[in-house]
């Protein structure tokens, strides 16, 4: 599957395209199939996202898993600071990245 | 199209020729320098030039800034024009290097240009403009 | 310490206003990200893996307590309660919001700080010796010269769109604590016939093609310095390569045309530039130097009481001799075992600020090894300083030992990374956690970069580690024999790379091999230089 991701213009937070908006949770991301480019241009033009790009991902029961480790780090947060990730209460969350 | 010009004299109507063409024969009074042209080759001819156009095909390519200073340092007083990928936030640097006219490819907001040119009142270093460097203000 | 006058302050304030305007234009959609990117980069604002990252300049690594407290305040108010001190003596914040950035810069400007030219293809923050003004071996304090260069390079109109970034370091001691010859320009201040001047080295650097800068001029007089450096830069701006980003640094130009030809071109340009009157009078250097006059040292020369064994260990490892009797240089290691090299919490930053105010004539330094220095501590106060550091988890007694690791942010933060650096540093430090073993191994500079850009100085590590991408999996190459000090050298790759656990084992094998082979008081790198790569290779791969 293909995901559309980028950062919020003002806050810089990592965001994922959910089909009708943006979410900071990769679990909410949807497959954009071949349609990613046109969403990307429209959303970037409207400044609802900054520096967007399309990535490969794998569908899993827990939700989409970005194919590249860099995007998994983006999705969760720094592996060396679990307290600053999106899942601070789950010390094993970092395993998902590696 | 020259959008911004900071001189009072007449605009040179003559089209500019390439450096090679100029050095070859020409008695042209307007020349165009590409980033990799050696500005110093023009030094013997400066008093008969009224326009030197310095091309900026990409704003990131800063060679034209050195070309401009070299020409001003050699005493050139004619029009020195920056042409091409010239952005608002570069114009102040360009003015300090001696450019006095601008022909940006994209059009620039005149107000933004005015603001960019008036952002700084003081400069640390001596350059090709008339600004007095801070060290000179400190020590007279 | 240097204090801004109205001119300096006006320039920094104007920069804040200009950046605010640029951010507003971006937020309003008047400019695209493509147009905004070079503007934000000129002011140290990157877009990294998780958010915007802001790099704040700490000119020549010197700060007072008010500035240090401001760094803590910024971490608290605009970031997530911590900052990362870098190999270029700056600090980076990892979670900055674009919409708050101008306010942040305005606060910084109120304590004479900024983010000017902390990225972009311009002349970057000038780095220097963290022991400046305190080292016994310096011919003069290098910082006034660095400040002179800072002012000259700030918004230099001709050199803001160079082929690539440009880094300058200034030192004034035969011992090089600033990796001077791995900079685009390295200056070593020297005295000749009683007169001060600079030895000029040009074309060093790390990255993909590490090079040691050759000497281009053995002595440039103080009142010629700016003209000479201007000439060095002009030759580079005109002839440095722009066709390939990996070949655009000045080291490639100097290498391709040769040091002799580069020297000739600079000499020719200098002869011209010198006629332009761009050098300030010596009175300007004197004006700046006055700010760096030695503080009022008055402590009696007493030896500290060593009866607390933990204190004694720290004293031997982290405290260095001062040029003034009765004083010492205190190194604060930001490398707790298992911690993140170079990171400090707001609370820790405040503690260090307080200690500087109380015990170090209000001065702090940031080192290129990502540590902090209190440059002027009276020996009678050392125990009190140590106790306060210990209470803030800052009394790690590991300066220059194997756990005093330099590590770049790597894949945990950096969008250019191939692999994570910090977890490797943590694992290695943990493996060598035994303090006696570390001290037995002695000076060992281990440096880790998460990609070939070499922000973690791995080429200059006695042991260097480079993260590479092996078909989407993190992999690590090992190098041995580098040095960023006066015995400067570039490390050599041992052989095939390793996975995360493999690299930790490989480092341990190399270290054990050294313990077996060393003679006398040889350091790791000395033994390596004497016996060569083969015994180590055998130990690692055999
Ligand atoms: C996280 C954002 C960072 C980015 C995007 C970044 C990017 C880069 C790049 C692209 C280079 C290679 C330049 C070249 O070879 O032409 C480089 C070199 C370097 N960076 Fe960084 N860097 C980052 C963080 C850091 C940090 C945290 C430090 C200090 C710990 C640092 C210190 C250096 C140093 C010392 C060099 C080597 C200079 C040389 O090539 O001679 N950088 N950086
Ligand atoms: S070395 Fe590479 S991974 Fe590390 S900070 Fe520099 S660019 Fe990022």
mmCIF file with all atom_site columns, N, CA and C in Angstrom, chain C residues 54-63 67-68 71 84-92 113-118 124-132 142-143 146 167-171 176-180 183 331 334 342 364-373 406 455 457:
data_model
loop_
_atom_site.group_PDB
_atom_site.id
_atom_site.type_symbol
_atom_site.label_atom_id
_atom_site.label_alt_id
_atom_site.label_comp_id
_atom_site.label_asym_id
_atom_site.label_entity_id
_atom_site.label_seq_id
_atom_site.pdbx_PDB_ins_code
_atom_site.Cartn_x
_atom_site.Cartn_y
_atom_site.Cartn_z
_atom_site.occupancy
_atom_site.B_iso_or_equiv
_atom_site.pdbx_formal_charge
_atom_site.auth_seq_id
_atom_site.auth_comp_id
_atom_site.auth_asym_id
_atom_site.auth_atom_id
_atom_site.pdbx_PDB_model_num
ATOM 1   N N  . UNK C 1 54  ? 15.975 23.518 15.376 1.00 0.00 ? 54  UNK C N  1
ATOM 2   C CA . UNK C 1 54  ? 16.661 24.810 15.348 1.00 0.00 ? 54  UNK C CA 1
ATOM 3   C C  . UNK C 1 54  ? 18.056 24.686 15.942 1.00 0.00 ? 54  UNK C C  1
ATOM 4   N N  . UNK C 1 55  ? 19.017 25.211 15.201 1.00 0.00 ? 55  UNK C N  1
ATOM 5   C CA . UNK C 1 55  ? 20.399 25.208 15.699 1.00 0.00 ? 55  UNK C CA 1
ATOM 6   C C  . UNK C 1 55  ? 20.748 26.628 16.118 1.00 0.00 ? 55  UNK C C  1
ATOM 7   N N  . UNK C 1 56  ? 21.105 26.792 17.362 1.00 0.00 ? 56  UNK C N  1
ATOM 8   C CA . UNK C 1 56  ? 21.444 28.110 17.895 1.00 0.00 ? 56  UNK C CA 1
ATOM 9   C C  . UNK C 1 56  ? 22.964 28.230 17.959 1.00 0.00 ? 56  UNK C C  1
ATOM 10  N N  . UNK C 1 57  ? 23.471 29.353 17.499 1.00 0.00 ? 57  UNK C N  1
ATOM 11  C CA . UNK C 1 57  ? 24.926 29.552 17.482 1.00 0.00 ? 57  UNK C CA 1
ATOM 12  C C  . UNK C 1 57  ? 25.435 29.863 18.884 1.00 0.00 ? 57  UNK C C  1
ATOM 13  N N  . UNK C 1 58  ? 26.540 29.240 19.224 1.00 0.00 ? 58  UNK C N  1
ATOM 14  C CA . UNK C 1 58  ? 27.265 29.627 20.433 1.00 0.00 ? 58  UNK C CA 1
ATOM 15  C C  . UNK C 1 58  ? 28.651 30.027 19.938 1.00 0.00 ? 58  UNK C C  1
ATOM 16  N N  . UNK C 1 59  ? 28.829 31.302 19.603 1.00 0.00 ? 59  UNK C N  1
ATOM 17  C CA . UNK C 1 59  ? 30.083 31.689 18.962 1.00 0.00 ? 59  UNK C CA 1
ATOM 18  C C  . UNK C 1 59  ? 31.297 31.237 19.771 1.00 0.00 ? 59  UNK C C  1
ATOM 19  N N  . UNK C 1 60  ? 32.216 30.591 19.066 1.00 0.00 ? 60  UNK C N  1
ATOM 20  C CA . UNK C 1 60  ? 33.423 29.990 19.658 1.00 0.00 ? 60  UNK C CA 1
ATOM 21  C C  . UNK C 1 60  ? 33.135 29.286 20.983 1.00 0.00 ? 60  UNK C C  1
ATOM 22  N N  . UNK C 1 61  ? 31.919 28.793 21.130 1.00 0.00 ? 61  UNK C N  1
ATOM 23  C CA . UNK C 1 61  ? 31.590 27.950 22.273 1.00 0.00 ? 61  UNK C CA 1
ATOM 24  C C  . UNK C 1 61  ? 31.545 28.639 23.622 1.00 0.00 ? 61  UNK C C  1
ATOM 25  N N  . UNK C 1 62  ? 31.559 29.968 23.648 1.00 0.00 ? 62  UNK C N  1
ATOM 26  C CA . UNK C 1 62  ? 31.596 30.683 24.932 1.00 0.00 ? 62  UNK C CA 1
ATOM 27  C C  . UNK C 1 62  ? 30.225 31.248 25.306 1.00 0.00 ? 62  UNK C C  1
ATOM 28  N N  . UNK C 1 63  ? 29.853 31.070 26.571 1.00 0.00 ? 63  UNK C N  1
ATOM 29  C CA . UNK C 1 63  ? 28.558 31.544 27.068 1.00 0.00 ? 63  UNK C CA 1
ATOM 30  C C  . UNK C 1 63  ? 28.709 32.115 28.470 1.00 0.00 ? 63  UNK C C  1
ATOM 31  N N  . UNK C 1 67  ? 23.081 33.603 29.406 1.00 0.00 ? 67  UNK C N  1
ATOM 32  C CA . UNK C 1 67  ? 22.809 32.966 28.113 1.00 0.00 ? 67  UNK C CA 1
ATOM 33  C C  . UNK C 1 67  ? 22.491 31.493 28.301 1.00 0.00 ? 67  UNK C C  1
ATOM 34  N N  . UNK C 1 68  ? 23.239 30.840 29.186 1.00 0.00 ? 68  UNK C N  1
ATOM 35  C CA . UNK C 1 68  ? 23.000 29.421 29.444 1.00 0.00 ? 68  UNK C CA 1
ATOM 36  C C  . UNK C 1 68  ? 21.590 29.234 30.003 1.00 0.00 ? 68  UNK C C  1
ATOM 37  N N  . UNK C 1 71  ? 19.121 29.281 27.351 1.00 0.00 ? 71  UNK C N  1
ATOM 38  C CA . UNK C 1 71  ? 19.030 28.021 26.610 1.00 0.00 ? 71  UNK C CA 1
ATOM 39  C C  . UNK C 1 71  ? 18.099 27.049 27.343 1.00 0.00 ? 71  UNK C C  1
ATOM 40  N N  . UNK C 1 84  ? 20.448 19.624 22.654 1.00 0.00 ? 84  UNK C N  1
ATOM 41  C CA . UNK C 1 84  ? 21.540 18.741 22.230 1.00 0.00 ? 84  UNK C CA 1
ATOM 42  C C  . UNK C 1 84  ? 22.746 19.590 21.854 1.00 0.00 ? 84  UNK C C  1
ATOM 43  N N  . UNK C 1 85  ? 23.835 19.459 22.607 1.00 0.00 ? 85  UNK C N  1
ATOM 44  C CA . UNK C 1 85  ? 25.056 20.201 22.286 1.00 0.00 ? 85  UNK C CA 1
ATOM 45  C C  . UNK C 1 85  ? 25.820 19.457 21.197 1.00 0.00 ? 85  UNK C C  1
ATOM 46  N N  . UNK C 1 86  ? 26.302 20.213 20.222 1.00 0.00 ? 86  UNK C N  1
ATOM 47  C CA . UNK C 1 86  ? 26.848 19.568 19.017 1.00 0.00 ? 86  UNK C CA 1
ATOM 48  C C  . UNK C 1 86  ? 28.363 19.676 18.924 1.00 0.00 ? 86  UNK C C  1
ATOM 49  N N  . UNK C 1 87  ? 28.905 18.922 17.970 1.00 0.00 ? 87  UNK C N  1
ATOM 50  C CA . UNK C 1 87  ? 30.354 18.949 17.725 1.00 0.00 ? 87  UNK C CA 1
ATOM 51  C C  . UNK C 1 87  ? 30.829 20.294 17.209 1.00 0.00 ? 87  UNK C C  1
ATOM 52  N N  . UNK C 1 88  ? 29.913 21.150 16.771 1.00 0.00 ? 88  UNK C N  1
ATOM 53  C CA . UNK C 1 88  ? 30.357 22.467 16.345 1.00 0.00 ? 88  UNK C CA 1
ATOM 54  C C  . UNK C 1 88  ? 30.044 23.505 17.424 1.00 0.00 ? 88  UNK C C  1
ATOM 55  N N  . UNK C 1 89  ? 30.008 23.064 18.636 1.00 0.00 ? 89  UNK C N  1
ATOM 56  C CA . UNK C 1 89  ? 29.862 23.950 19.787 1.00 0.00 ? 89  UNK C CA 1
ATOM 57  C C  . UNK C 1 89  ? 28.562 24.741 19.749 1.00 0.00 ? 89  UNK C C  1
ATOM 58  N N  . UNK C 1 90  ? 27.544 24.181 19.095 1.00 0.00 ? 90  UNK C N  1
ATOM 59  C CA . UNK C 1 90  ? 26.244 24.827 19.074 1.00 0.00 ? 90  UNK C CA 1
ATOM 60  C C  . UNK C 1 90  ? 25.270 24.006 19.912 1.00 0.00 ? 90  UNK C C  1
ATOM 61  N N  . UNK C 1 91  ? 24.026 24.482 19.960 1.00 0.00 ? 91  UNK C N  1
ATOM 62  C CA . UNK C 1 91  ? 22.991 23.667 20.586 1.00 0.00 ? 91  UNK C CA 1
ATOM 63  C C  . UNK C 1 91  ? 21.839 23.520 19.598 1.00 0.00 ? 91  UNK C C  1
ATOM 64  N N  . UNK C 1 92  ? 21.261 22.330 19.573 1.00 0.00 ? 92  UNK C N  1
ATOM 65  C CA . UNK C 1 92  ? 20.123 22.074 18.702 1.00 0.00 ? 92  UNK C CA 1
ATOM 66  C C  . UNK C 1 92  ? 18.902 21.703 19.533 1.00 0.00 ? 92  UNK C C  1
ATOM 67  N N  . UNK C 1 113 ? 22.175 36.487 21.618 1.00 0.00 ? 113 UNK C N  1
ATOM 68  C CA . UNK C 1 113 ? 22.367 35.214 20.922 1.00 0.00 ? 113 UNK C CA 1
ATOM 69  C C  . UNK C 1 113 ? 21.472 35.172 19.692 1.00 0.00 ? 113 UNK C C  1
ATOM 70  N N  . UNK C 1 114 ? 21.778 34.233 18.801 1.00 0.00 ? 114 UNK C N  1
ATOM 71  C CA . UNK C 1 114 ? 21.061 34.167 17.529 1.00 0.00 ? 114 UNK C CA 1
ATOM 72  C C  . UNK C 1 114 ? 21.284 32.805 16.878 1.00 0.00 ? 114 UNK C C  1
ATOM 73  N N  . UNK C 1 115 ? 20.650 32.623 15.723 1.00 0.00 ? 115 UNK C N  1
ATOM 74  C CA . UNK C 1 115 ? 20.849 31.390 14.955 1.00 0.00 ? 115 UNK C CA 1
ATOM 75  C C  . UNK C 1 115 ? 21.398 31.729 13.567 1.00 0.00 ? 115 UNK C C  1
ATOM 76  N N  . UNK C 1 116 ? 22.019 32.882 13.469 1.00 0.00 ? 116 UNK C N  1
ATOM 77  C CA . UNK C 1 116 ? 22.494 33.370 12.175 1.00 0.00 ? 116 UNK C CA 1
ATOM 78  C C  . UNK C 1 116 ? 23.574 32.452 11.612 1.00 0.00 ? 116 UNK C C  1
ATOM 79  N N  . UNK C 1 117 ? 23.382 32.066 10.366 1.00 0.00 ? 117 UNK C N  1
ATOM 80  C CA . UNK C 1 117 ? 24.391 31.290 9.647  1.00 0.00 ? 117 UNK C CA 1
ATOM 81  C C  . UNK C 1 117 ? 24.792 30.002 10.375 1.00 0.00 ? 117 UNK C C  1
ATOM 82  N N  . UNK C 1 118 ? 23.802 29.372 11.000 1.00 0.00 ? 118 UNK C N  1
ATOM 83  C CA . UNK C 1 118 ? 24.085 28.065 11.582 1.00 0.00 ? 118 UNK C CA 1
ATOM 84  C C  . UNK C 1 118 ? 23.744 26.945 10.599 1.00 0.00 ? 118 UNK C C  1
ATOM 85  N N  . UNK C 1 124 ? 29.824 29.527 8.511  1.00 0.00 ? 124 UNK C N  1
ATOM 86  C CA . UNK C 1 124 ? 29.104 29.085 9.698  1.00 0.00 ? 124 UNK C CA 1
ATOM 87  C C  . UNK C 1 124 ? 29.742 29.654 10.958 1.00 0.00 ? 124 UNK C C  1
ATOM 88  N N  . UNK C 1 125 ? 29.093 29.309 12.071 1.00 0.00 ? 125 UNK C N  1
ATOM 89  C CA . UNK C 1 125 ? 29.615 29.714 13.366 1.00 0.00 ? 125 UNK C CA 1
ATOM 90  C C  . UNK C 1 125 ? 31.101 29.350 13.476 1.00 0.00 ? 125 UNK C C  1
ATOM 91  N N  . UNK C 1 126 ? 31.893 30.302 13.985 1.00 0.00 ? 126 UNK C N  1
ATOM 92  C CA . UNK C 1 126 ? 33.337 30.082 14.108 1.00 0.00 ? 126 UNK C CA 1
ATOM 93  C C  . UNK C 1 126 ? 33.595 29.264 15.377 1.00 0.00 ? 126 UNK C C  1
ATOM 94  N N  . UNK C 1 127 ? 34.339 28.195 15.259 1.00 0.00 ? 127 UNK C N  1
ATOM 95  C CA . UNK C 1 127 ? 34.600 27.408 16.461 1.00 0.00 ? 127 UNK C CA 1
ATOM 96  C C  . UNK C 1 127 ? 36.017 27.660 16.971 1.00 0.00 ? 127 UNK C C  1
ATOM 97  N N  . UNK C 1 128 ? 36.241 27.282 18.226 1.00 0.00 ? 128 UNK C N  1
ATOM 98  C CA . UNK C 1 128 ? 37.532 27.576 18.841 1.00 0.00 ? 128 UNK C CA 1
ATOM 99  C C  . UNK C 1 128 ? 37.837 26.582 19.957 1.00 0.00 ? 128 UNK C C  1
ATOM 100 N N  . UNK C 1 129 ? 38.921 26.864 20.655 1.00 0.00 ? 129 UNK C N  1
ATOM 101 C CA . UNK C 1 129 ? 39.409 26.012 21.727 1.00 0.00 ? 129 UNK C CA 1
ATOM 102 C C  . UNK C 1 129 ? 38.575 26.251 22.985 1.00 0.00 ? 129 UNK C C  1
ATOM 103 N N  . UNK C 1 130 ? 38.031 25.197 23.546 1.00 0.00 ? 130 UNK C N  1
ATOM 104 C CA . UNK C 1 130 ? 37.188 25.382 24.739 1.00 0.00 ? 130 UNK C CA 1
ATOM 105 C C  . UNK C 1 130 ? 37.987 25.817 25.965 1.00 0.00 ? 130 UNK C C  1
ATOM 106 N N  . UNK C 1 131 ? 39.313 25.684 25.895 1.00 0.00 ? 131 UNK C N  1
ATOM 107 C CA . UNK C 1 131 ? 40.127 26.119 27.032 1.00 0.00 ? 131 UNK C CA 1
ATOM 108 C C  . UNK C 1 131 ? 40.690 27.532 26.805 1.00 0.00 ? 131 UNK C C  1
ATOM 109 N N  . UNK C 1 132 ? 40.215 28.217 25.788 1.00 0.00 ? 132 UNK C N  1
ATOM 110 C CA . UNK C 1 132 ? 40.735 29.556 25.483 1.00 0.00 ? 132 UNK C CA 1
ATOM 111 C C  . UNK C 1 132 ? 40.692 30.444 26.720 1.00 0.00 ? 132 UNK C C  1
ATOM 112 N N  . UNK C 1 142 ? 42.407 32.957 21.600 1.00 0.00 ? 142 UNK C N  1
ATOM 113 C CA . UNK C 1 142 ? 41.975 32.980 20.191 1.00 0.00 ? 142 UNK C CA 1
ATOM 114 C C  . UNK C 1 142 ? 40.605 33.638 19.971 1.00 0.00 ? 142 UNK C C  1
ATOM 115 N N  . UNK C 1 143 ? 39.833 33.850 21.034 1.00 0.00 ? 143 UNK C N  1
ATOM 116 C CA . UNK C 1 143 ? 38.443 34.274 20.826 1.00 0.00 ? 143 UNK C CA 1
ATOM 117 C C  . UNK C 1 143 ? 38.273 35.676 20.255 1.00 0.00 ? 143 UNK C C  1
ATOM 118 N N  . UNK C 1 146 ? 38.355 35.159 16.729 1.00 0.00 ? 146 UNK C N  1
ATOM 119 C CA . UNK C 1 146 ? 37.141 34.482 16.276 1.00 0.00 ? 146 UNK C CA 1
ATOM 120 C C  . UNK C 1 146 ? 35.978 35.475 16.210 1.00 0.00 ? 146 UNK C C  1
ATOM 121 N N  . UNK C 1 167 ? 33.257 26.240 7.148  1.00 0.00 ? 167 UNK C N  1
ATOM 122 C CA . UNK C 1 167 ? 33.489 26.206 8.591  1.00 0.00 ? 167 UNK C CA 1
ATOM 123 C C  . UNK C 1 167 ? 34.916 26.631 8.921  1.00 0.00 ? 167 UNK C C  1
ATOM 124 N N  . UNK C 1 168 ? 35.010 27.534 9.880  1.00 0.00 ? 168 UNK C N  1
ATOM 125 C CA . UNK C 1 168 ? 36.313 28.078 10.273 1.00 0.00 ? 168 UNK C CA 1
ATOM 126 C C  . UNK C 1 168 ? 36.541 27.795 11.761 1.00 0.00 ? 168 UNK C C  1
ATOM 127 N N  . UNK C 1 169 ? 37.761 27.387 12.093 1.00 0.00 ? 169 UNK C N  1
ATOM 128 C CA . UNK C 1 169 ? 38.140 27.206 13.495 1.00 0.00 ? 169 UNK C CA 1
ATOM 129 C C  . UNK C 1 169 ? 39.402 28.007 13.779 1.00 0.00 ? 169 UNK C C  1
ATOM 130 N N  . UNK C 1 170 ? 39.478 28.567 14.979 1.00 0.00 ? 170 UNK C N  1
ATOM 131 C CA . UNK C 1 170 ? 40.648 29.341 15.390 1.00 0.00 ? 170 UNK C CA 1
ATOM 132 C C  . UNK C 1 170 ? 41.183 28.785 16.698 1.00 0.00 ? 170 UNK C C  1
ATOM 133 N N  . UNK C 1 171 ? 42.457 28.446 16.728 1.00 0.00 ? 171 UNK C N  1
ATOM 134 C CA . UNK C 1 171 ? 43.074 28.010 17.979 1.00 0.00 ? 171 UNK C CA 1
ATOM 135 C C  . UNK C 1 171 ? 44.353 28.816 18.191 1.00 0.00 ? 171 UNK C C  1
ATOM 136 N N  . UNK C 1 176 ? 45.851 20.829 19.766 1.00 0.00 ? 176 UNK C N  1
ATOM 137 C CA . UNK C 1 176 ? 44.643 21.201 19.029 1.00 0.00 ? 176 UNK C CA 1
ATOM 138 C C  . UNK C 1 176 ? 43.421 20.534 19.657 1.00 0.00 ? 176 UNK C C  1
ATOM 139 N N  . UNK C 1 177 ? 42.610 21.336 20.328 1.00 0.00 ? 177 UNK C N  1
ATOM 140 C CA . UNK C 1 177 ? 41.407 20.796 20.967 1.00 0.00 ? 177 UNK C CA 1
ATOM 141 C C  . UNK C 1 177 ? 40.148 21.099 20.152 1.00 0.00 ? 177 UNK C C  1
ATOM 142 N N  . UNK C 1 178 ? 40.335 21.590 18.928 1.00 0.00 ? 178 UNK C N  1
ATOM 143 C CA . UNK C 1 178 ? 39.171 22.021 18.149 1.00 0.00 ? 178 UNK C CA 1
ATOM 144 C C  . UNK C 1 178 ? 39.112 21.383 16.761 1.00 0.00 ? 178 UNK C C  1
ATOM 145 N N  . UNK C 1 179 ? 39.897 20.334 16.535 1.00 0.00 ? 179 UNK C N  1
ATOM 146 C CA . UNK C 1 179 ? 39.918 19.675 15.222 1.00 0.00 ? 179 UNK C CA 1
ATOM 147 C C  . UNK C 1 179 ? 40.155 20.698 14.109 1.00 0.00 ? 179 UNK C C  1
ATOM 148 N N  . UNK C 1 180 ? 41.078 21.608 14.383 1.00 0.00 ? 180 UNK C N  1
ATOM 149 C CA . UNK C 1 180 ? 41.308 22.757 13.516 1.00 0.00 ? 180 UNK C CA 1
ATOM 150 C C  . UNK C 1 180 ? 41.581 22.365 12.061 1.00 0.00 ? 180 UNK C C  1
ATOM 151 N N  . UNK C 1 183 ? 38.774 21.592 9.315  1.00 0.00 ? 183 UNK C N  1
ATOM 152 C CA . UNK C 1 183 ? 37.854 22.657 8.935  1.00 0.00 ? 183 UNK C CA 1
ATOM 153 C C  . UNK C 1 183 ? 38.196 23.197 7.548  1.00 0.00 ? 183 UNK C C  1
ATOM 154 N N  . UNK C 1 331 ? 35.856 20.036 33.418 1.00 0.00 ? 331 UNK C N  1
ATOM 155 C CA . UNK C 1 331 ? 35.083 19.496 32.303 1.00 0.00 ? 331 UNK C CA 1
ATOM 156 C C  . UNK C 1 331 ? 33.854 18.779 32.834 1.00 0.00 ? 331 UNK C C  1
ATOM 157 N N  . UNK C 1 334 ? 28.876 15.324 29.408 1.00 0.00 ? 334 UNK C N  1
ATOM 158 C CA . UNK C 1 334 ? 27.454 15.072 29.100 1.00 0.00 ? 334 UNK C CA 1
ATOM 159 C C  . UNK C 1 334 ? 27.279 13.645 28.576 1.00 0.00 ? 334 UNK C C  1
ATOM 160 N N  . UNK C 1 342 ? 25.714 14.418 24.596 1.00 0.00 ? 342 UNK C N  1
ATOM 161 C CA . UNK C 1 342 ? 25.464 15.811 24.232 1.00 0.00 ? 342 UNK C CA 1
ATOM 162 C C  . UNK C 1 342 ? 24.119 16.354 24.674 1.00 0.00 ? 342 UNK C C  1
ATOM 163 N N  . UNK C 1 364 ? 31.047 29.773 30.704 1.00 0.00 ? 364 UNK C N  1
ATOM 164 C CA . UNK C 1 364 ? 30.958 28.361 30.325 1.00 0.00 ? 364 UNK C CA 1
ATOM 165 C C  . UNK C 1 364 ? 31.454 28.211 28.898 1.00 0.00 ? 364 UNK C C  1
ATOM 166 N N  . UNK C 1 365 ? 31.848 27.003 28.576 1.00 0.00 ? 365 UNK C N  1
ATOM 167 C CA . UNK C 1 365 ? 32.232 26.704 27.197 1.00 0.00 ? 365 UNK C CA 1
ATOM 168 C C  . UNK C 1 365 ? 31.550 25.409 26.758 1.00 0.00 ? 365 UNK C C  1
ATOM 169 N N  . UNK C 1 366 ? 31.297 25.322 25.478 1.00 0.00 ? 366 UNK C N  1
ATOM 170 C CA . UNK C 1 366 ? 30.820 24.078 24.889 1.00 0.00 ? 366 UNK C CA 1
ATOM 171 C C  . UNK C 1 366 ? 31.989 23.501 24.104 1.00 0.00 ? 366 UNK C C  1
ATOM 172 N N  . UNK C 1 367 ? 32.212 22.208 24.231 1.00 0.00 ? 367 UNK C N  1
ATOM 173 C CA . UNK C 1 367 ? 33.361 21.623 23.535 1.00 0.00 ? 367 UNK C CA 1
ATOM 174 C C  . UNK C 1 367 ? 32.906 20.854 22.293 1.00 0.00 ? 367 UNK C C  1
ATOM 175 N N  . UNK C 1 368 ? 33.846 20.645 21.366 1.00 0.00 ? 368 UNK C N  1
ATOM 176 C CA . UNK C 1 368 ? 33.456 19.904 20.166 1.00 0.00 ? 368 UNK C CA 1
ATOM 177 C C  . UNK C 1 368 ? 33.212 18.432 20.491 1.00 0.00 ? 368 UNK C C  1
ATOM 178 N N  . UNK C 1 369 ? 33.599 18.009 21.680 1.00 0.00 ? 369 UNK C N  1
ATOM 179 C CA . UNK C 1 369 ? 33.288 16.645 22.099 1.00 0.00 ? 369 UNK C CA 1
ATOM 180 C C  . UNK C 1 369 ? 31.935 16.586 22.817 1.00 0.00 ? 369 UNK C C  1
ATOM 181 N N  . UNK C 1 370 ? 31.143 17.626 22.665 1.00 0.00 ? 370 UNK C N  1
ATOM 182 C CA . UNK C 1 370 ? 29.783 17.671 23.216 1.00 0.00 ? 370 UNK C CA 1
ATOM 183 C C  . UNK C 1 370 ? 29.758 17.671 24.731 1.00 0.00 ? 370 UNK C C  1
ATOM 184 N N  . UNK C 1 371 ? 30.761 18.276 25.333 1.00 0.00 ? 371 UNK C N  1
ATOM 185 C CA . UNK C 1 371 ? 30.770 18.445 26.783 1.00 0.00 ? 371 UNK C CA 1
ATOM 186 C C  . UNK C 1 371 ? 30.756 19.937 27.102 1.00 0.00 ? 371 UNK C C  1
ATOM 187 N N  . UNK C 1 372 ? 30.681 20.236 28.401 1.00 0.00 ? 372 UNK C N  1
ATOM 188 C CA . UNK C 1 372 ? 30.662 21.624 28.855 1.00 0.00 ? 372 UNK C CA 1
ATOM 189 C C  . UNK C 1 372 ? 31.884 21.850 29.748 1.00 0.00 ? 372 UNK C C  1
ATOM 190 N N  . UNK C 1 373 ? 32.393 23.067 29.700 1.00 0.00 ? 373 UNK C N  1
ATOM 191 C CA . UNK C 1 373 ? 33.562 23.398 30.511 1.00 0.00 ? 373 UNK C CA 1
ATOM 192 C C  . UNK C 1 373 ? 33.245 24.598 31.400 1.00 0.00 ? 373 UNK C C  1
ATOM 193 N N  . UNK C 1 406 ? 31.470 10.806 21.104 1.00 0.00 ? 406 UNK C N  1
ATOM 194 C CA . UNK C 1 406 ? 30.782 11.788 20.266 1.00 0.00 ? 406 UNK C CA 1
ATOM 195 C C  . UNK C 1 406 ? 29.804 11.007 19.391 1.00 0.00 ? 406 UNK C C  1
ATOM 196 N N  . UNK C 1 455 ? 28.871 14.110 10.719 1.00 0.00 ? 455 UNK C N  1
ATOM 197 C CA . UNK C 1 455 ? 28.650 15.100 11.774 1.00 0.00 ? 455 UNK C CA 1
ATOM 198 C C  . UNK C 1 455 ? 29.216 14.613 13.101 1.00 0.00 ? 455 UNK C C  1
ATOM 199 N N  . UNK C 1 457 ? 32.035 13.153 13.432 1.00 0.00 ? 457 UNK C N  1
ATOM 200 C CA . UNK C 1 457 ? 33.510 13.126 13.355 1.00 0.00 ? 457 UNK C CA 1
ATOM 201 C C  . UNK C 1 457 ? 34.099 11.718 13.328 1.00 0.00 ? 457 UNK C C  1
#
